[in-house]
């Protein structure tokens, strides 16, 4: 993204991004009725756009400016003056009472990546990051799904953290190549790592201890997620069930693979994913 693009961005008139066909998210959203599915696609397009700014938006100053433009666009949306690139959110916001603060939280989460590369955050900062980039998306989603308010917010809290911690464990090598390390500082210090570079951390012979500790936290969030899902209306939790089950396969896969380098990129088997779809997508 160039500096010129921040004043006249091509994405203002571009078609909304859609999730990749065959992805867990795409499959889960296909389970929704048309109006709810289209609302989720609009939210996805917003999240994808601000994520692209944080990861590939050019120099940091340019990324900050562009994220500020997104903040202004969300404010204008709620003031009744939607910019072209957020017009697909007008109807979902009206129909499902989506909250401005959740959209802004997503942007704030992306800004945490854009302002500087995150390296070994403390536990509190990591939890804030997970809340912004994942649980805030969950809070938008559960309203679209039609979840009851209180349990919907609880589900977003736990499932967002479960999924984001899974992503962190799955992507530690790719993140390190970007100069990022999301494993918490306190757990790294427990194996003798203080102020490590990402590559130093992920190549440490005891890094598996840190990753397994994070995996246990993720598992606790998955268990809390399923407790909420079990007591909630099945129709409103179908997409959440599929996402939780599919991402849990990734968590089990990275644990089974282990942490000795070189680490192969993990992906659950097609039969396991198909079983998840059949179990949670058709029932």
mmCIF file of C-alpha atoms in Angstrom:
data_model
loop_
_atom_site.group_PDB
_atom_site.id
_atom_site.type_symbol
_atom_site.label_atom_id
_atom_site.label_comp_id
_atom_site.label_asym_id
_atom_site.label_seq_id
_atom_site.Cartn_x
_atom_site.Cartn_y
_atom_site.Cartn_z
ATOM 1 C CA UNK A 1 0.000 0.000 0.000
ATOM 2 C CA UNK A 2 1.418 3.368 -0.999
ATOM 3 C CA UNK A 3 0.970 6.699 0.717
ATOM 4 C CA UNK A 4 -1.214 7.792 -2.187
ATOM 5 C CA UNK A 5 -3.506 4.854 -1.531
ATOM 6 C CA UNK A 6 -4.413 6.255 1.854
ATOM 7 C CA UNK A 7 -6.133 9.242 0.250
ATOM 8 C CA UNK A 8 -7.842 7.435 -2.618
ATOM 9 C CA UNK A 9 -7.822 3.729 -1.807
ATOM 10 C CA UNK A 10 -8.892 1.289 -4.485
ATOM 11 C CA UNK A 11 -10.570 -0.878 -1.873
ATOM 12 C CA UNK A 12 -13.318 1.716 -1.341
ATOM 13 C CA UNK A 13 -15.030 0.401 -4.463
ATOM 14 C CA UNK A 14 -13.668 -3.145 -4.533
ATOM 15 C CA UNK A 15 -15.904 -6.172 -4.163
ATOM 16 C CA UNK A 16 -16.077 -7.521 -0.603
ATOM 17 C CA UNK A 17 -13.588 -10.247 0.230
ATOM 18 C CA UNK A 18 -15.046 -13.700 0.768
ATOM 19 C CA UNK A 19 -13.533 -16.525 2.807
ATOM 20 C CA UNK A 20 -11.633 -19.153 0.860
ATOM 21 C CA UNK A 21 -13.873 -21.964 -0.352
ATOM 22 C CA UNK A 22 -13.155 -25.086 1.646
ATOM 23 C CA UNK A 23 -11.946 -23.190 4.717
ATOM 24 C CA UNK A 24 -13.537 -23.936 8.080
ATOM 25 C CA UNK A 25 -14.960 -20.432 8.212
ATOM 26 C CA UNK A 26 -16.482 -20.695 4.735
ATOM 27 C CA UNK A 27 -18.063 -24.050 5.547
ATOM 28 C CA UNK A 28 -19.444 -22.772 8.856
ATOM 29 C CA UNK A 29 -20.942 -19.682 7.256
ATOM 30 C CA UNK A 30 -22.571 -21.749 4.525
ATOM 31 C CA UNK A 31 -24.660 -23.361 7.251
ATOM 32 C CA UNK A 32 -26.381 -20.063 8.026
ATOM 33 C CA UNK A 33 -29.617 -18.792 6.476
ATOM 34 C CA UNK A 34 -29.021 -16.385 3.592
ATOM 35 C CA UNK A 35 -29.494 -13.108 5.508
ATOM 36 C CA UNK A 36 -27.258 -14.201 8.378
ATOM 37 C CA UNK A 37 -24.690 -15.643 5.973
ATOM 38 C CA UNK A 38 -24.480 -12.390 4.008
ATOM 39 C CA UNK A 39 -24.131 -10.441 7.247
ATOM 40 C CA UNK A 40 -21.241 -12.681 8.301
ATOM 41 C CA UNK A 41 -19.576 -12.240 4.922
ATOM 42 C CA UNK A 42 -19.788 -8.456 5.375
ATOM 43 C CA UNK A 43 -18.167 -8.734 8.807
ATOM 44 C CA UNK A 44 -15.535 -11.095 7.378
ATOM 45 C CA UNK A 45 -14.736 -8.633 4.585
ATOM 46 C CA UNK A 46 -14.210 -5.868 7.134
ATOM 47 C CA UNK A 47 -11.966 -8.066 9.293
ATOM 48 C CA UNK A 48 -9.996 -9.246 6.283
ATOM 49 C CA UNK A 49 -9.458 -5.680 5.085
ATOM 50 C CA UNK A 50 -8.113 -4.360 8.392
ATOM 51 C CA UNK A 51 -6.011 -7.499 8.868
ATOM 52 C CA UNK A 52 -4.429 -6.911 5.459
ATOM 53 C CA UNK A 53 -3.551 -3.373 6.545
ATOM 54 C CA UNK A 54 -1.853 -4.662 9.700
ATOM 55 C CA UNK A 55 0.113 -7.383 7.908
ATOM 56 C CA UNK A 56 0.819 -6.022 4.435
ATOM 57 C CA UNK A 57 -0.144 -2.358 4.472
ATOM 58 C CA UNK A 58 3.266 -0.857 3.788
ATOM 59 C CA UNK A 59 5.364 1.276 6.170
ATOM 60 C CA UNK A 60 4.102 1.485 9.750
ATOM 61 C CA UNK A 61 3.096 5.140 9.460
ATOM 62 C CA UNK A 62 0.965 4.330 6.426
ATOM 63 C CA UNK A 63 -0.652 1.414 8.221
ATOM 64 C CA UNK A 64 -1.530 3.623 11.178
ATOM 65 C CA UNK A 65 -3.096 6.223 8.904
ATOM 66 C CA UNK A 66 -5.151 3.602 7.104
ATOM 67 C CA UNK A 67 -6.372 2.039 10.348
ATOM 68 C CA UNK A 68 -7.376 5.514 11.524
ATOM 69 C CA UNK A 69 -9.395 5.852 8.309
ATOM 70 C CA UNK A 70 -11.151 2.600 9.149
ATOM 71 C CA UNK A 71 -11.937 3.934 12.623
ATOM 72 C CA UNK A 72 -13.413 7.059 11.071
ATOM 73 C CA UNK A 73 -15.415 4.969 8.593
ATOM 74 C CA UNK A 74 -16.924 2.899 11.413
ATOM 75 C CA UNK A 75 -17.833 6.059 13.315
ATOM 76 C CA UNK A 76 -19.409 7.495 10.157
ATOM 77 C CA UNK A 77 -21.321 4.240 9.619
ATOM 78 C CA UNK A 78 -22.939 4.568 13.037
ATOM 79 C CA UNK A 79 -23.610 8.271 12.396
ATOM 80 C CA UNK A 80 -25.609 7.358 9.292
ATOM 81 C CA UNK A 81 -22.953 8.431 6.774
ATOM 82 C CA UNK A 82 -21.426 5.127 5.603
ATOM 83 C CA UNK A 83 -18.419 5.252 3.300
ATOM 84 C CA UNK A 84 -18.627 2.991 0.220
ATOM 85 C CA UNK A 85 -16.401 0.299 1.699
ATOM 86 C CA UNK A 86 -18.609 -0.184 4.780
ATOM 87 C CA UNK A 87 -22.025 0.028 3.120
ATOM 88 C CA UNK A 88 -22.395 -3.760 3.227
ATOM 89 C CA UNK A 89 -22.373 -3.426 7.017
ATOM 90 C CA UNK A 90 -25.349 -1.057 7.148
ATOM 91 C CA UNK A 91 -28.035 -3.744 7.090
ATOM 92 C CA UNK A 92 -26.217 -6.189 9.436
ATOM 93 C CA UNK A 93 -25.686 -3.385 11.975
ATOM 94 C CA UNK A 94 -29.365 -2.440 11.812
ATOM 95 C CA UNK A 95 -30.795 -5.956 11.730
ATOM 96 C CA UNK A 96 -28.568 -7.593 14.360
ATOM 97 C CA UNK A 97 -27.699 -4.634 16.596
ATOM 98 C CA UNK A 98 -23.955 -5.016 16.017
ATOM 99 C CA UNK A 99 -21.952 -2.819 18.373
ATOM 100 C CA UNK A 100 -19.636 -0.059 17.216
ATOM 101 C CA UNK A 101 -17.194 -0.840 20.038
ATOM 102 C CA UNK A 102 -16.676 -4.363 18.717
ATOM 103 C CA UNK A 103 -15.714 -3.122 15.259
ATOM 104 C CA UNK A 104 -13.395 -0.591 16.863
ATOM 105 C CA UNK A 105 -11.891 -3.303 19.073
ATOM 106 C CA UNK A 106 -11.012 -5.333 15.976
ATOM 107 C CA UNK A 107 -9.216 -2.307 14.521
ATOM 108 C CA UNK A 108 -7.421 -1.734 17.830
ATOM 109 C CA UNK A 109 -6.261 -5.354 17.758
ATOM 110 C CA UNK A 110 -4.889 -4.996 14.260
ATOM 111 C CA UNK A 111 -3.152 -1.791 15.361
ATOM 112 C CA UNK A 112 -1.272 -3.811 17.984
ATOM 113 C CA UNK A 113 0.353 -5.672 15.088
ATOM 114 C CA UNK A 114 0.728 -2.611 12.892
ATOM 115 C CA UNK A 115 2.382 -0.183 15.306
ATOM 116 C CA UNK A 116 5.162 -2.618 16.153
ATOM 117 C CA UNK A 117 5.749 -6.338 15.877
ATOM 118 C CA UNK A 118 4.483 -8.120 18.961
ATOM 119 C CA UNK A 119 7.292 -10.059 20.630
ATOM 120 C CA UNK A 120 6.719 -12.031 23.844
ATOM 121 C CA UNK A 121 3.842 -9.985 25.265
ATOM 122 C CA UNK A 122 2.989 -10.324 28.925
ATOM 123 C CA UNK A 123 -0.043 -12.468 29.698
ATOM 124 C CA UNK A 124 -2.357 -9.479 30.157
ATOM 125 C CA UNK A 125 -1.365 -7.966 26.808
ATOM 126 C CA UNK A 126 -1.746 -11.306 25.050
ATOM 127 C CA UNK A 127 -5.232 -11.719 26.496
ATOM 128 C CA UNK A 128 -6.163 -8.202 25.356
ATOM 129 C CA UNK A 129 -4.859 -9.016 21.884
ATOM 130 C CA UNK A 130 -6.927 -12.222 21.753
ATOM 131 C CA UNK A 131 -10.003 -10.327 22.896
ATOM 132 C CA UNK A 132 -9.615 -7.688 20.212
ATOM 133 C CA UNK A 133 -8.702 -9.780 17.189
ATOM 134 C CA UNK A 134 -10.835 -12.839 17.990
ATOM 135 C CA UNK A 135 -13.398 -12.434 20.772
ATOM 136 C CA UNK A 136 -14.588 -9.073 19.401
ATOM 137 C CA UNK A 137 -15.251 -10.817 16.094
ATOM 138 C CA UNK A 138 -17.078 -13.455 18.109
ATOM 139 C CA UNK A 139 -19.264 -10.811 19.762
ATOM 140 C CA UNK A 140 -20.294 -9.563 16.325
ATOM 141 C CA UNK A 141 -20.855 -13.127 15.148
ATOM 142 C CA UNK A 142 -23.028 -14.397 17.996
ATOM 143 C CA UNK A 143 -25.449 -11.542 17.456
ATOM 144 C CA UNK A 144 -25.760 -12.555 13.826
ATOM 145 C CA UNK A 145 -26.147 -16.218 14.797
ATOM 146 C CA UNK A 146 -29.053 -15.284 17.078
ATOM 147 C CA UNK A 147 -27.472 -16.389 20.356
ATOM 148 C CA UNK A 148 -29.050 -15.292 23.654
ATOM 149 C CA UNK A 149 -27.231 -12.180 24.846
ATOM 150 C CA UNK A 150 -25.476 -13.339 28.016
ATOM 151 C CA UNK A 151 -24.351 -16.748 26.779
ATOM 152 C CA UNK A 152 -23.474 -15.276 23.398
ATOM 153 C CA UNK A 153 -20.988 -12.888 25.012
ATOM 154 C CA UNK A 154 -19.566 -15.713 27.136
ATOM 155 C CA UNK A 155 -19.234 -17.917 24.070
ATOM 156 C CA UNK A 156 -17.398 -15.179 22.177
ATOM 157 C CA UNK A 157 -15.044 -14.676 25.141
ATOM 158 C CA UNK A 158 -14.016 -18.319 25.398
ATOM 159 C CA UNK A 159 -14.194 -19.392 21.772
ATOM 160 C CA UNK A 160 -12.276 -16.362 20.543
ATOM 161 C CA UNK A 161 -9.433 -17.128 22.895
ATOM 162 C CA UNK A 162 -9.501 -20.846 22.077
ATOM 163 C CA UNK A 163 -9.262 -20.179 18.356
ATOM 164 C CA UNK A 164 -6.640 -17.443 18.626
ATOM 165 C CA UNK A 165 -4.360 -19.459 20.901
ATOM 166 C CA UNK A 166 -4.693 -22.328 18.439
ATOM 167 C CA UNK A 167 -3.665 -19.987 15.627
ATOM 168 C CA UNK A 168 -0.660 -18.828 17.642
ATOM 169 C CA UNK A 169 0.519 -22.390 18.219
ATOM 170 C CA UNK A 170 -0.087 -23.406 14.616
ATOM 171 C CA UNK A 171 1.701 -20.363 13.182
ATOM 172 C CA UNK A 172 4.728 -19.874 15.464
ATOM 173 C CA UNK A 173 7.222 -20.462 12.649
ATOM 174 C CA UNK A 174 5.467 -18.225 10.134
ATOM 175 C CA UNK A 175 5.024 -15.498 12.746
ATOM 176 C CA UNK A 176 8.716 -15.672 13.675
ATOM 177 C CA UNK A 177 9.632 -15.123 10.043
ATOM 178 C CA UNK A 178 7.611 -11.896 10.239
ATOM 179 C CA UNK A 179 9.482 -10.911 13.406
ATOM 180 C CA UNK A 180 6.545 -11.720 15.700
ATOM 181 C CA UNK A 181 6.257 -13.934 18.766
ATOM 182 C CA UNK A 182 2.923 -14.239 20.549
ATOM 183 C CA UNK A 183 3.981 -16.716 23.251
ATOM 184 C CA UNK A 184 3.653 -15.036 26.667
ATOM 185 C CA UNK A 185 6.672 -13.532 28.345
ATOM 186 C CA UNK A 186 6.061 -15.189 31.703
ATOM 187 C CA UNK A 187 6.056 -18.689 30.219
ATOM 188 C CA UNK A 188 9.218 -17.977 28.239
ATOM 189 C CA UNK A 189 10.934 -16.675 31.360
ATOM 190 C CA UNK A 190 10.099 -19.956 33.103
ATOM 191 C CA UNK A 191 12.404 -21.800 30.677
ATOM 192 C CA UNK A 192 15.155 -19.208 30.999
ATOM 193 C CA UNK A 193 14.278 -16.985 28.046
ATOM 194 C CA UNK A 194 14.278 -13.269 28.786
ATOM 195 C CA UNK A 195 13.896 -10.785 25.947
ATOM 196 C CA UNK A 196 14.412 -13.382 23.180
ATOM 197 C CA UNK A 197 14.128 -12.741 19.483
ATOM 198 C CA UNK A 198 11.327 -14.749 17.842
ATOM 199 C CA UNK A 199 13.810 -17.101 16.179
ATOM 200 C CA UNK A 200 15.727 -17.625 19.423
ATOM 201 C CA UNK A 201 12.514 -18.524 21.186
ATOM 202 C CA UNK A 202 11.058 -20.955 18.675
ATOM 203 C CA UNK A 203 14.387 -22.806 18.325
ATOM 204 C CA UNK A 204 14.915 -23.180 22.085
ATOM 205 C CA UNK A 205 15.089 -26.855 23.125
ATOM 206 C CA UNK A 206 12.427 -26.321 25.808
ATOM 207 C CA UNK A 207 9.976 -24.313 23.702
ATOM 208 C CA UNK A 208 7.637 -27.298 23.723
ATOM 209 C CA UNK A 209 7.016 -26.722 27.435
ATOM 210 C CA UNK A 210 5.778 -23.213 26.693
ATOM 211 C CA UNK A 211 3.636 -24.339 23.785
ATOM 212 C CA UNK A 212 2.059 -27.172 25.766
ATOM 213 C CA UNK A 213 1.200 -24.744 28.551
ATOM 214 C CA UNK A 214 -0.498 -22.446 26.037
ATOM 215 C CA UNK A 215 -2.243 -25.482 24.544
ATOM 216 C CA UNK A 216 -3.652 -26.361 27.965
ATOM 217 C CA UNK A 217 -5.082 -22.860 28.262
ATOM 218 C CA UNK A 218 -6.624 -23.197 24.805
ATOM 219 C CA UNK A 219 -8.134 -26.549 25.803
ATOM 220 C CA UNK A 220 -9.737 -24.972 28.873
ATOM 221 C CA UNK A 221 -11.348 -22.367 26.622
ATOM 222 C CA UNK A 222 -12.582 -25.089 24.248
ATOM 223 C CA UNK A 223 -14.169 -26.942 27.168
ATOM 224 C CA UNK A 224 -15.883 -23.749 28.368
ATOM 225 C CA UNK A 225 -17.018 -23.131 24.790
ATOM 226 C CA UNK A 226 -18.671 -26.549 24.582
ATOM 227 C CA UNK A 227 -20.363 -26.103 27.956
ATOM 228 C CA UNK A 228 -22.053 -22.948 26.646
ATOM 229 C CA UNK A 229 -22.906 -24.550 23.316
ATOM 230 C CA UNK A 230 -24.524 -27.560 24.994
ATOM 231 C CA UNK A 231 -26.977 -25.394 26.920
ATOM 232 C CA UNK A 232 -27.758 -23.099 23.968
ATOM 233 C CA UNK A 233 -30.248 -23.450 21.082
ATOM 234 C CA UNK A 234 -28.734 -25.794 18.491
ATOM 235 C CA UNK A 235 -29.903 -23.695 15.553
ATOM 236 C CA UNK A 236 -28.078 -20.622 16.856
ATOM 237 C CA UNK A 237 -24.850 -22.507 17.583
ATOM 238 C CA UNK A 238 -24.443 -24.598 14.430
ATOM 239 C CA UNK A 239 -21.715 -22.395 12.920
ATOM 240 C CA UNK A 240 -19.974 -21.969 16.281
ATOM 241 C CA UNK A 241 -20.014 -25.737 16.838
ATOM 242 C CA UNK A 242 -18.409 -26.425 13.487
ATOM 243 C CA UNK A 243 -15.729 -23.777 14.017
ATOM 244 C CA UNK A 244 -14.897 -25.053 17.509
ATOM 245 C CA UNK A 245 -14.702 -28.658 16.363
ATOM 246 C CA UNK A 246 -12.608 -27.855 13.279
ATOM 247 C CA UNK A 247 -10.114 -25.655 15.122
ATOM 248 C CA UNK A 248 -9.817 -28.208 17.909
ATOM 249 C CA UNK A 249 -8.500 -30.611 15.283
ATOM 250 C CA UNK A 250 -5.676 -28.138 14.611
ATOM 251 C CA UNK A 251 -4.856 -27.943 18.304
ATOM 252 C CA UNK A 252 -4.711 -31.730 18.593
ATOM 253 C CA UNK A 253 -2.602 -31.893 15.416
ATOM 254 C CA UNK A 254 0.092 -29.489 16.655
ATOM 255 C CA UNK A 255 0.258 -31.293 19.993
ATOM 256 C CA UNK A 256 0.595 -34.651 18.250
ATOM 257 C CA UNK A 257 3.293 -33.286 15.917
ATOM 258 C CA UNK A 258 5.353 -31.926 18.772
ATOM 259 C CA UNK A 259 7.741 -28.980 18.839
ATOM 260 C CA UNK A 260 11.092 -30.393 17.746
ATOM 261 C CA UNK A 261 12.519 -28.552 14.757
ATOM 262 C CA UNK A 262 12.062 -28.714 11.869
ATOM 263 C CA UNK A 263 8.316 -28.519 12.402
ATOM 264 C CA UNK A 264 6.041 -29.479 9.546
ATOM 265 C CA UNK A 265 2.990 -27.343 8.872
ATOM 266 C CA UNK A 266 -0.006 -29.210 10.260
ATOM 267 C CA UNK A 267 -3.384 -29.704 8.682
ATOM 268 C CA UNK A 268 -6.053 -32.103 9.897
ATOM 269 C CA UNK A 269 -6.885 -34.959 7.564
ATOM 270 C CA UNK A 270 -9.723 -34.557 5.099
ATOM 271 C CA UNK A 271 -11.661 -37.431 6.650
ATOM 272 C CA UNK A 272 -11.475 -35.831 10.096
ATOM 273 C CA UNK A 273 -12.667 -32.505 8.711
ATOM 274 C CA UNK A 274 -15.445 -34.229 6.787
ATOM 275 C CA UNK A 275 -16.567 -35.967 9.974
ATOM 276 C CA UNK A 276 -16.754 -32.581 11.703
ATOM 277 C CA UNK A 277 -18.869 -31.152 8.889
ATOM 278 C CA UNK A 278 -21.199 -34.152 8.887
ATOM 279 C CA UNK A 279 -21.588 -34.142 12.653
ATOM 280 C CA UNK A 280 -22.044 -30.417 13.211
ATOM 281 C CA UNK A 281 -23.197 -29.184 9.823
ATOM 282 C CA UNK A 282 -26.046 -31.572 9.184
ATOM 283 C CA UNK A 283 -27.485 -32.022 12.667
#
